[in-house]
Coordinates of C-alpha atoms in Angstrom, one line a residue:
Chain A
M1 CA -23.2 -30.6 5.1
R2 CA -23.9 -34.0 7.1
A3 CA -24.1 -33.6 11.3
L4 CA -24.2 -37.3 11.8
E5 CA -22.2 -40.3 10.2
Q6 CA -21.2 -42.9 11.9
V7 CA -23.6 -43.1 15.1
D8 CA -24.2 -46.7 16.1
L9 CA -25.6 -46.3 19.3
H10 CA -27.8 -49.1 21.5
A11 CA -29.2 -48.8 24.7
P12 CA -30.9 -52.0 26.5
A13 CA -34.0 -51.5 28.3
G14 CA -33.6 -50.0 32.0
T15 CA -30.8 -48.3 31.6
V16 CA -29.1 -44.7 30.8
L17 CA -27.1 -44.6 27.6
G18 CA -24.6 -41.0 27.4
L19 CA -24.2 -39.1 24.7
L20 CA -20.7 -37.2 25.5
G21 CA -19.5 -34.9 22.9
P22 CA -18.7 -31.1 23.4
N23 CA -20.7 -28.6 21.4
G24 CA -21.4 -29.1 17.6
A25 CA -20.5 -32.6 18.1
G26 CA -24.3 -33.6 16.5
K27 CA -26.1 -34.2 19.8
P28 CA -29.3 -32.3 19.4
T29 CA -29.1 -33.7 15.3
A30 CA -29.1 -37.4 17.4
V31 CA -32.0 -36.5 19.6
R32 CA -34.4 -35.0 17.0
I33 CA -33.9 -37.7 14.9
L34 CA -34.3 -40.2 17.7
T35 CA -37.5 -38.4 19.0
T36 CA -38.8 -38.5 15.4
L37 CA -38.5 -34.5 14.6
L38 CA -36.0 -35.1 11.9
R39 CA -36.1 -37.5 9.7
P40 CA -32.9 -38.8 9.3
D41 CA -31.5 -38.9 5.6
G42 CA -29.8 -42.2 5.8
G43 CA -29.6 -45.5 8.1
S44 CA -32.3 -46.2 10.6
A45 CA -32.8 -45.8 14.1
R46 CA -35.5 -47.7 16.2
V47 CA -36.9 -46.6 20.0
A48 CA -38.5 -48.7 22.1
G49 CA -38.6 -51.1 19.6
L50 CA -40.1 -48.9 16.7
D51 CA -38.6 -47.2 13.8
V52 CA -38.5 -44.0 14.4
V53 CA -39.5 -43.0 10.5
H54 CA -42.2 -45.9 9.5
Q55 CA -43.5 -46.2 12.8
A56 CA -43.1 -42.6 14.0
G57 CA -46.5 -42.1 15.7
E58 CA -46.9 -44.8 17.4
L59 CA -43.3 -44.4 19.1
R60 CA -44.4 -40.7 20.1
S61 CA -46.5 -42.2 22.8
R62 CA -44.1 -44.4 24.2
I63 CA -41.1 -40.7 24.1
G64 CA -40.9 -38.4 26.2
L65 CA -37.9 -35.5 25.5
A66 CA -37.0 -32.7 28.3
G67 CA -34.1 -30.5 27.5
Q68 CA -31.6 -27.6 28.2
Y69 CA -34.4 -25.2 26.2
A70 CA -37.4 -26.3 28.6
A71 CA -40.2 -25.9 26.4
V72 CA -43.0 -24.6 29.0
D73 CA -45.4 -22.4 28.4
E74 CA -45.2 -18.9 30.1
N75 CA -48.6 -17.9 29.3
L76 CA -49.6 -21.0 31.6
T77 CA -49.6 -22.4 35.0
G78 CA -47.5 -25.2 36.0
A79 CA -50.5 -27.5 36.5
E80 CA -51.5 -26.2 33.4
N81 CA -48.8 -26.8 31.7
L82 CA -48.8 -30.4 32.8
E83 CA -52.6 -30.6 32.6
M84 CA -52.6 -29.5 28.8
V85 CA -49.9 -32.5 28.4
G86 CA -51.8 -34.8 29.5
R87 CA -54.2 -34.2 27.4
L88 CA -51.8 -34.3 24.2
Y89 CA -51.0 -37.5 25.3
H90 CA -55.2 -38.5 25.2
L91 CA -55.0 -39.6 29.1
P92 CA -58.6 -40.8 29.8
K93 CA -60.5 -37.7 31.5
G94 CA -60.0 -36.3 35.0
E95 CA -55.9 -38.0 35.2
P96 CA -54.5 -35.4 33.2
R97 CA -55.5 -33.0 36.5
R98 CA -54.4 -36.0 38.9
R99 CA -51.5 -36.6 37.1
A100 CA -50.1 -32.9 37.7
A101 CA -50.8 -33.0 40.9
E102 CA -48.5 -35.9 41.4
L103 CA -45.7 -34.7 39.7
L104 CA -46.0 -31.2 41.1
E105 CA -45.8 -33.1 44.4
R106 CA -42.7 -34.8 43.4
F107 CA -41.2 -32.1 42.0
E108 CA -41.9 -29.8 45.1
L109 CA -43.8 -27.2 42.7
T110 CA -47.2 -27.5 44.5
D111 CA -46.5 -24.1 45.6
A112 CA -45.9 -23.2 42.6
A113 CA -48.4 -25.0 40.8
S114 CA -51.2 -22.1 40.0
R115 CA -48.6 -19.6 38.9
L116 CA -47.9 -18.5 35.7
V117 CA -44.1 -20.7 34.4
R118 CA -43.0 -16.6 33.4
T119 CA -42.5 -16.2 36.8
Y120 CA -40.7 -19.2 37.1
S121 CA -36.8 -19.5 38.0
G122 CA -34.7 -21.7 35.6
G123 CA -34.7 -24.5 37.8
M124 CA -38.1 -24.6 38.1
R125 CA -38.7 -24.5 34.6
R126 CA -36.6 -27.4 34.0
R127 CA -38.1 -29.7 36.9
L128 CA -41.6 -28.8 35.1
D129 CA -40.1 -29.6 31.4
L130 CA -39.4 -32.7 33.0
A131 CA -42.2 -33.5 34.7
A132 CA -43.7 -32.8 31.5
A133 CA -42.0 -35.2 30.1
L134 CA -43.0 -37.5 32.6
V135 CA -46.8 -37.3 32.7
A136 CA -47.3 -40.0 29.8
R137 CA -45.3 -42.6 31.9
P138 CA -43.2 -42.7 29.0
P139 CA -40.9 -45.8 28.5
V140 CA -37.9 -44.3 27.1
L141 CA -37.1 -40.5 28.3
F142 CA -34.7 -38.6 26.2
L143 CA -32.8 -35.8 27.9
D144 CA -30.9 -33.0 25.8
E145 CA -28.4 -31.6 28.2
P146 CA -31.0 -31.6 31.2
T147 CA -29.1 -29.6 33.4
T148 CA -26.7 -27.1 31.2
G149 CA -27.0 -24.1 33.2
L150 CA -28.4 -24.7 36.3
D151 CA -26.9 -24.3 39.5
P152 CA -25.2 -26.9 41.9
R153 CA -28.2 -27.8 44.1
S154 CA -31.2 -28.4 41.5
R155 CA -28.2 -30.4 39.5
I156 CA -27.7 -32.4 41.9
G157 CA -31.7 -33.0 42.8
L158 CA -32.1 -33.1 38.8
W159 CA -30.1 -36.5 39.2
E160 CA -31.8 -37.4 41.8
T161 CA -34.9 -38.0 40.0
I162 CA -33.3 -38.9 36.9
E163 CA -31.9 -42.2 39.1
G164 CA -35.5 -42.8 40.1
R165 CA -36.7 -43.2 37.0
V166 CA -34.3 -45.7 36.1
A167 CA -35.1 -47.9 39.0
A168 CA -38.6 -48.0 38.0
G169 CA -37.2 -48.9 34.6
T170 CA -37.2 -46.2 32.6
T171 CA -35.1 -46.4 29.6
V172 CA -32.7 -43.2 29.1
L173 CA -31.2 -41.2 26.5
L174 CA -28.4 -38.6 28.2
T175 CA -26.7 -36.2 25.9
T176 CA -24.3 -33.9 27.7
Q177 CA -21.7 -32.2 27.5
Y178 CA -20.3 -32.6 31.4
L179 CA -18.3 -35.3 32.0
D180 CA -19.2 -36.0 35.5
E181 CA -22.7 -36.6 35.1
A182 CA -22.0 -39.0 32.1
D183 CA -20.1 -40.8 35.1
R184 CA -22.7 -40.3 37.8
L185 CA -25.7 -41.3 35.4
A186 CA -24.9 -43.3 32.2
D187 CA -24.2 -47.3 32.0
R188 CA -22.9 -46.5 28.5
I189 CA -21.4 -43.8 27.6
A190 CA -21.0 -42.9 23.5
V191 CA -18.6 -40.6 22.9
I192 CA -19.2 -38.6 20.0
D193 CA -17.2 -36.1 18.4
R194 CA -17.7 -34.0 14.6
G195 CA -21.0 -36.3 14.0
E196 CA -19.2 -39.5 14.5
V197 CA -18.9 -42.1 17.6
I198 CA -15.7 -42.2 18.6
A199 CA -16.1 -44.8 21.4
T200 CA -18.4 -46.6 23.6
G201 CA -18.4 -48.6 26.6
S202 CA -18.8 -48.0 30.4
A203 CA -17.5 -45.0 31.9
D204 CA -14.7 -47.8 33.5
E205 CA -14.3 -49.1 30.1
L206 CA -13.7 -46.1 28.3
K207 CA -11.1 -45.0 30.8
D208 CA -9.2 -48.5 30.3
Q209 CA -8.9 -47.9 26.9
V210 CA -7.4 -45.4 27.5
G211 CA -5.2 -46.7 30.2
G212 CA -3.4 -44.0 31.8
E213 CA -4.4 -45.0 34.9
R214 CA -1.6 -45.0 37.6
L215 CA -0.5 -46.3 41.3
D216 CA 1.1 -44.0 43.1
V217 CA 3.4 -45.2 45.8
T218 CA 4.9 -42.5 47.8
L219 CA 7.9 -44.3 50.1
E220 CA 9.0 -44.4 53.6
D221 CA 12.6 -43.9 52.7
R222 CA 13.2 -42.3 49.6
S223 CA 16.6 -43.8 48.8
Q224 CA 14.7 -47.0 48.1
L225 CA 13.2 -45.6 44.7
D226 CA 15.0 -48.1 42.3
A227 CA 14.0 -50.9 44.7
A228 CA 11.0 -49.9 44.4
T229 CA 10.8 -49.4 40.7
A230 CA 12.5 -53.1 40.4
A231 CA 9.6 -54.7 42.1
L232 CA 6.4 -52.7 40.5
E233 CA 8.2 -53.6 37.2
P234 CA 5.9 -56.7 36.3
L235 CA 2.7 -54.4 37.2
A236 CA 3.9 -51.9 35.0
S237 CA 2.6 -51.1 31.1
D238 CA 4.0 -50.9 28.5
R239 CA 5.7 -47.7 30.6
P240 CA 8.0 -48.3 32.6
P241 CA 7.4 -47.1 36.8
A242 CA 9.0 -43.6 37.4
A243 CA 9.8 -41.4 40.4
I244 CA 7.8 -38.2 40.2
D245 CA 8.4 -35.5 43.3
G246 CA 9.4 -38.3 45.3
A247 CA 6.8 -40.7 44.4
L248 CA 6.9 -43.7 42.2
C249 CA 4.7 -43.7 39.3
V250 CA 3.1 -46.5 37.5
P251 CA 1.4 -46.8 34.9
L252 CA -1.0 -50.2 34.6
N253 CA -2.5 -52.7 32.5
H254 CA -5.3 -53.7 35.0
R255 CA -6.0 -51.7 37.6
Q256 CA -7.7 -54.7 39.5
G257 CA -6.2 -56.2 42.4
A258 CA -3.1 -53.9 41.6
I259 CA -2.8 -52.4 45.2
A260 CA -2.7 -55.8 47.0
E261 CA -0.1 -57.0 44.7
A262 CA 2.0 -53.7 44.8
V263 CA 1.7 -53.8 48.9
R264 CA 2.4 -57.4 49.0
R265 CA 5.6 -56.5 46.3
L266 CA 7.0 -54.1 48.2
D267 CA 6.5 -56.1 51.7
D268 CA 8.6 -59.0 50.3
A269 CA 11.3 -57.0 49.1
G270 CA 11.1 -54.9 52.7
I271 CA 10.2 -51.6 51.3
G272 CA 8.7 -49.0 53.5
I273 CA 5.5 -47.8 52.2
E274 CA 4.2 -44.2 53.3
D275 CA 1.0 -44.0 50.8
V276 CA -0.7 -45.9 47.7
A277 CA -3.0 -44.4 46.1
M278 CA -4.9 -45.0 42.4
H279 CA -5.0 -42.3 40.0
R280 CA -7.7 -42.8 37.6
P281 CA -8.3 -40.9 34.6
T282 CA -11.3 -38.7 34.7
L283 CA -13.8 -39.1 31.4
D284 CA -12.3 -35.8 30.9
D285 CA -8.9 -37.5 30.4
V286 CA -10.4 -40.4 27.9
F287 CA -12.0 -36.9 26.1
L288 CA -8.7 -35.5 26.1
A289 CA -6.8 -39.3 24.8
L290 CA -9.9 -39.5 21.8
T291 CA -10.2 -36.3 20.6
G292 CA -6.5 -34.7 20.9
R293 CA -8.8 -31.9 22.5
A294 CA -10.2 -30.5 26.1
A295 CA -13.5 -31.2 25.8
E296 CA -15.0 -27.6 25.4
R297 CA -17.3 -26.2 27.9
S298 CA -19.5 -23.8 27.1
E299 CA -21.6 -20.9 28.2
G300 CA -23.7 -23.2 30.5
E301 CA -20.8 -23.3 32.9
E302 CA -22.2 -20.2 34.9
A303 CA -25.1 -21.6 36.9
E304 CA -28.5 -19.9 36.7
G305 CA -29.4 -17.8 39.6
E306 CA -32.1 -19.7 41.2
G307 CA -35.0 -18.3 42.8
A308 CA -36.8 -17.9 46.1
G309 CA -39.6 -20.3 45.8
Chain B
M1 CA -61.8 -36.2 12.3
T2 CA -62.9 -36.3 16.2
R3 CA -60.1 -37.1 17.1
T4 CA -58.4 -34.5 14.8
L5 CA -60.6 -31.7 16.6
R6 CA -60.6 -32.9 20.4
E7 CA -56.6 -32.4 19.9
S8 CA -57.1 -29.3 18.0
G9 CA -59.3 -28.1 20.9
I10 CA -56.7 -28.7 23.3
L11 CA -54.8 -26.1 21.5
W12 CA -56.9 -23.7 20.6
A13 CA -57.7 -23.7 24.7
R14 CA -53.7 -22.5 25.0
Q15 CA -54.0 -19.8 23.0
M16 CA -57.9 -18.3 24.2
K17 CA -56.1 -19.0 27.6
K18 CA -52.7 -16.6 26.1
L19 CA -55.5 -14.2 25.0
V20 CA -57.3 -13.8 28.9
R21 CA -53.8 -13.5 30.4
I22 CA -52.3 -11.0 28.1
P23 CA -55.0 -9.1 27.1
L24 CA -53.1 -6.9 25.4
L25 CA -52.9 -9.0 22.2
L26 CA -56.4 -9.0 22.1
F27 CA -56.3 -5.3 22.1
F28 CA -53.1 -4.4 20.4
A29 CA -54.9 -5.4 16.5
L30 CA -57.5 -3.6 17.6
A31 CA -55.9 0.3 19.3
Q32 CA -55.1 1.8 15.8
P33 CA -58.7 0.0 14.0
L34 CA -60.5 2.0 16.4
I35 CA -57.9 5.2 16.0
F36 CA -59.3 5.2 12.3
L37 CA -62.9 4.4 13.3
L38 CA -62.7 7.9 15.4
L39 CA -60.5 9.8 13.2
F40 CA -61.7 8.5 10.2
S41 CA -65.8 8.9 10.9
Q42 CA -64.7 12.5 11.4
V43 CA -62.4 13.5 8.7
F44 CA -64.6 12.1 5.2
T45 CA -68.0 12.9 7.1
N46 CA -68.7 15.4 4.3
L47 CA -68.3 12.9 1.8
D48 CA -71.4 11.7 2.5
R49 CA -72.5 15.0 0.2
L50 CA -70.6 14.2 -2.8
P51 CA -73.1 12.9 -5.2
G52 CA -72.7 8.6 -6.0
F53 CA -72.5 8.4 -2.2
E54 CA -75.2 6.0 -1.3
Y55 CA -74.7 5.1 2.3
D56 CA -76.3 7.6 5.5
S57 CA -73.4 8.6 6.9
Y58 CA -69.3 7.9 6.4
L59 CA -69.5 6.0 9.7
Q60 CA -72.2 3.0 8.3
F61 CA -70.1 3.0 5.1
L62 CA -66.6 2.4 7.4
V63 CA -67.8 0.7 9.9
P64 CA -67.2 -2.6 7.3
S65 CA -63.7 -1.7 6.2
I66 CA -63.0 -1.1 10.5
V67 CA -64.2 -4.5 11.0
A68 CA -62.1 -6.0 8.4
L69 CA -58.7 -3.7 8.9
T70 CA -59.0 -5.0 12.4
A71 CA -59.1 -8.8 11.2
L72 CA -56.6 -7.7 9.4
N73 CA -54.1 -6.9 11.5
S74 CA -55.7 -9.8 13.4
A75 CA -53.9 -12.1 11.3
F76 CA -51.0 -10.9 11.0
Q77 CA -49.8 -11.4 14.5
S78 CA -51.0 -15.1 13.8
G79 CA -47.6 -15.8 12.3
I80 CA -45.7 -14.0 15.0
G81 CA -47.0 -16.7 17.3
M82 CA -45.8 -19.7 15.2
V83 CA -42.1 -18.1 15.4
T84 CA -42.5 -17.5 19.2
D85 CA -43.7 -21.7 19.5
I86 CA -40.6 -22.8 17.5
E87 CA -38.0 -20.2 19.1
S88 CA -39.3 -21.4 22.4
G89 CA -39.6 -25.0 21.9
M90 CA -43.2 -25.3 22.7
L91 CA -43.6 -26.7 18.7
D92 CA -41.5 -29.3 19.0
K93 CA -43.3 -30.6 22.3
F94 CA -46.3 -30.6 20.0
L95 CA -44.7 -32.4 17.4
I96 CA -43.6 -35.2 19.7
A97 CA -46.5 -35.9 21.4
P98 CA -48.4 -38.6 19.7
I99 CA -51.6 -36.4 18.0
R100 CA -52.1 -35.7 14.6
R101 CA -49.8 -33.4 12.9
S102 CA -52.4 -30.9 11.2
S103 CA -54.3 -30.7 14.7
V104 CA -50.8 -28.4 16.1
L105 CA -52.3 -26.1 12.8
L106 CA -56.3 -26.7 13.0
G107 CA -55.6 -25.5 16.4
K108 CA -54.0 -22.1 15.8
V109 CA -56.7 -21.9 13.1
F110 CA -59.3 -21.6 15.7
A111 CA -57.8 -19.4 17.8
D112 CA -57.4 -16.9 15.2
A113 CA -60.9 -16.9 14.5
T114 CA -62.4 -16.4 17.4
R115 CA -59.8 -13.6 18.1
S116 CA -61.5 -12.3 15.0
A117 CA -64.2 -13.0 15.7
A118 CA -63.9 -11.2 19.2
Q119 CA -62.2 -8.1 17.9
A120 CA -65.2 -7.4 15.1
T121 CA -67.3 -8.1 18.2
V122 CA -65.4 -4.9 19.9
I123 CA -65.4 -3.0 16.9
V124 CA -69.5 -3.7 16.3
L125 CA -69.6 -2.0 20.1
V126 CA -67.7 1.2 20.4
S127 CA -69.4 1.8 16.5
L128 CA -73.3 1.3 18.2
L129 CA -72.1 3.7 21.0
M130 CA -70.5 6.0 18.2
G131 CA -74.3 5.9 16.5
A132 CA -74.1 3.3 14.0
R133 CA -77.3 1.2 13.2
F134 CA -76.7 -2.3 11.8
A135 CA -80.1 -3.0 9.2
T136 CA -80.0 -6.8 10.1
G137 CA -79.9 -6.6 13.7
I138 CA -78.4 -9.2 15.8
P139 CA -78.0 -11.9 13.9
G140 CA -76.4 -9.5 11.1
V141 CA -73.9 -9.1 13.4
A142 CA -74.1 -12.6 14.3
A143 CA -72.9 -12.9 10.3
M144 CA -70.5 -10.6 10.6
T145 CA -68.0 -12.2 12.9
V146 CA -68.4 -15.1 11.1
L147 CA -67.3 -13.6 7.8
A148 CA -65.3 -11.9 9.7
A149 CA -63.4 -14.6 11.2
L150 CA -63.4 -16.6 7.6
F151 CA -61.2 -13.4 6.4
G152 CA -59.4 -13.3 9.2
I153 CA -57.9 -17.5 9.0
A154 CA -57.3 -16.3 5.4
W155 CA -54.9 -14.2 6.4
A156 CA -53.3 -15.3 8.8
G157 CA -52.4 -18.5 6.4
L158 CA -50.6 -15.5 4.6
S159 CA -48.9 -14.6 8.0
N160 CA -47.9 -18.8 9.0
I161 CA -46.1 -18.5 5.3
I162 CA -44.0 -15.9 6.1
A163 CA -43.1 -16.4 10.2
L164 CA -42.9 -20.5 8.8
R165 CA -40.2 -19.5 5.6
T166 CA -38.4 -16.6 7.5
R167 CA -38.7 -18.3 11.4
N168 CA -38.1 -14.2 12.4
G169 CA -40.9 -12.7 14.2
E170 CA -40.0 -8.8 13.1
L171 CA -40.1 -10.0 9.6
T172 CA -43.3 -11.4 9.8
M173 CA -44.8 -8.4 11.5
I174 CA -43.1 -5.8 9.1
V175 CA -44.5 -7.7 5.6
G176 CA -47.9 -7.8 7.9
I177 CA -48.1 -3.7 8.7
L178 CA -46.4 -3.3 4.9
I179 CA -49.5 -5.8 2.9
T180 CA -52.2 -3.8 5.4
F181 CA -52.2 -0.7 3.9
P182 CA -52.0 -1.4 0.1
V183 CA -54.8 -4.3 0.0
L184 CA -57.2 -2.1 2.1
F185 CA -56.7 1.1 0.1
L186 CA -57.0 -0.5 -3.4
S187 CA -60.0 -1.9 -2.2
T188 CA -63.6 -0.1 -2.1
A189 CA -63.0 0.0 2.2
F190 CA -62.6 3.5 2.2
M191 CA -63.7 5.2 -1.3
P192 CA -67.4 3.5 -2.8
S193 CA -66.4 2.3 -6.1
I194 CA -68.3 4.7 -7.9
L195 CA -65.4 7.4 -6.3
L196 CA -62.7 5.5 -7.2
P197 CA -60.3 6.5 -10.4
E198 CA -61.1 3.9 -12.9
W199 CA -57.8 2.2 -12.8
L200 CA -58.4 1.8 -9.0
D201 CA -61.8 1.0 -9.0
T202 CA -60.7 -2.2 -12.0
V203 CA -58.1 -3.2 -9.4
A204 CA -60.0 -3.0 -5.8
K205 CA -62.6 -5.4 -8.4
F206 CA -59.6 -7.9 -8.1
N207 CA -58.5 -7.4 -4.6
P208 CA -60.2 -10.2 -2.3
I209 CA -61.1 -7.5 0.5
T210 CA -63.8 -5.4 -2.1
Y211 CA -66.0 -8.6 -1.5
I212 CA -66.1 -9.2 1.8
V213 CA -66.4 -5.3 2.7
E214 CA -69.0 -5.4 0.3
A215 CA -70.6 -8.2 1.8
L216 CA -70.2 -6.5 5.7
R217 CA -71.3 -3.2 4.2
A218 CA -74.8 -4.3 2.7
L219 CA -75.2 -6.4 6.6
V220 CA -74.6 -2.7 8.6
N221 CA -76.7 -0.4 5.4
T222 CA -79.2 -2.7 3.3
G223 CA -79.9 -6.1 4.6
W224 CA -79.3 -9.4 3.5
D225 CA -77.6 -9.4 0.5
W226 CA -77.2 -13.1 -0.5
T227 CA -75.5 -12.6 -3.7
A228 CA -72.7 -10.1 -1.5
I229 CA -72.2 -12.6 1.1
A230 CA -72.3 -15.8 -1.2
Q231 CA -69.5 -13.7 -3.3
A232 CA -67.4 -13.3 -0.2
L233 CA -67.4 -16.6 1.4
G234 CA -66.4 -17.8 -2.4
V235 CA -63.8 -15.2 -2.9
T236 CA -62.1 -15.3 1.1
G237 CA -62.9 -19.1 1.0
G238 CA -60.8 -19.8 -2.7
L239 CA -58.2 -17.4 -0.5
A240 CA -58.5 -19.3 2.8
V241 CA -57.6 -22.4 0.7
V242 CA -54.9 -21.2 -1.5
T243 CA -53.4 -19.4 2.0
F244 CA -53.6 -22.6 4.4
A245 CA -52.6 -25.3 1.4
G246 CA -49.1 -22.9 1.8
A247 CA -49.0 -22.4 5.1
T248 CA -49.3 -26.3 4.8
R249 CA -46.3 -27.1 3.4
A250 CA -44.1 -24.3 4.9
F251 CA -44.8 -26.5 8.4
R252 CA -44.1 -29.7 6.8
K253 CA -41.0 -28.0 5.2
A254 CA -40.4 -26.7 8.7
I255 CA -40.8 -29.3 10.8
E256 CA -38.8 -32.1 8.9

């Protein structure tokens, strides 16, 4: 069985490419291939300009991987974990220790630096894992479901850190099953399902592609609904405006300038407006429209407790 | 070469820290051999009255076997650590680091060897307390630990083959335990060659355990028997080459 069929991805340097898909979509396989852990049986991929098969050795010094299964050594302290990684990446003498201290500080782990990792909470392990991925300052970072299973506070903290790395010029490939995560972090999103990329684009482009964006207009006087429908008809996409619960819902072709245009038209027709709201589809809507299924959430929904410290 | 050594040294240091922090790992493999040392040396103490038994006491005869048993136990722990590293993602972490892949396996080999040598030293110390004497003195004890380490490496290779093929820690442990006793009892570890039934004596001649035990036994009882040492080095070295070729193959397959 092939885990990946039609996967054509591209991420410009210094941006975040989100790989969005449910469990079993093939995200881990894609990450394993791009991080040289798995040899693809066909096709090719370049990361940081290097071929993942033929230049794997060179590539390894330029990538970092952190993920869902925080791979940290339980029997080492936080500091020792990072120092070991620094040595494995051939940092010059003295540098692993300096770099470890710096990262522990940045990830608010300084107090726990000399504690064995087996005493760490889930959130702390995840931060340490991300810190380890950053030790060698790799230009390309792979984050495999970095916040799955994390409590909301740790999640937002991790997002901020990732945003900081991207602002500093790191290119990130992020896999996630959380639509809000892709929405917040990713410049471009590739939606994959059953080993195939079924859509790509920015979050906005994906939403446009699906359509479903609509203007909800509440009128001061409901008896004017018909007049309002006529006035807004030209703005609507192939589906006509419809009255739902006394509000007029107008499916839009283009969202740009739609609010101003609607207000102007209704004003010209002498129709009073109580409220105008743009209803934007979420990535959930996108996923549903693309796959015919809701995005599947997994066991990761329950947040792990963040311990003291 | 120096690069591979430096890289495997980093991974060796990691294993050593684990050993120091979970002393149980060091003593897990030691507990059963120590019990055997105490019990066998008592239960079989009168074997020295048998004609053909040419050692001063059964204890003198037994110490090398217990060193081998310890190294065997220790070796069969090696694969369990490998499974743990696969499951925890640590192996992936090492594989995406810009280090040679051989360094990963080599670091493990060095760690296994160190553990076997440390455990052999503990057995020697305990047997000294029990009244054993070493014909070759401290240099002989040093030679014993080196041989024990090589022996440990050879069998650790087998444990890693099982671990990498099955990726199952329990299975790796059970297979190790199942192998340990037959291979020991089908050698001259607990009975001198001359007192073994003929068929078993023949089997023992094809058993690599016999050669390591005989070399160690000479170091404890008679002196520097270079023939026995050369045979032990040859047989154990050969076994190490075979098991590590197998482990390297299994490793390549597992990481692809």
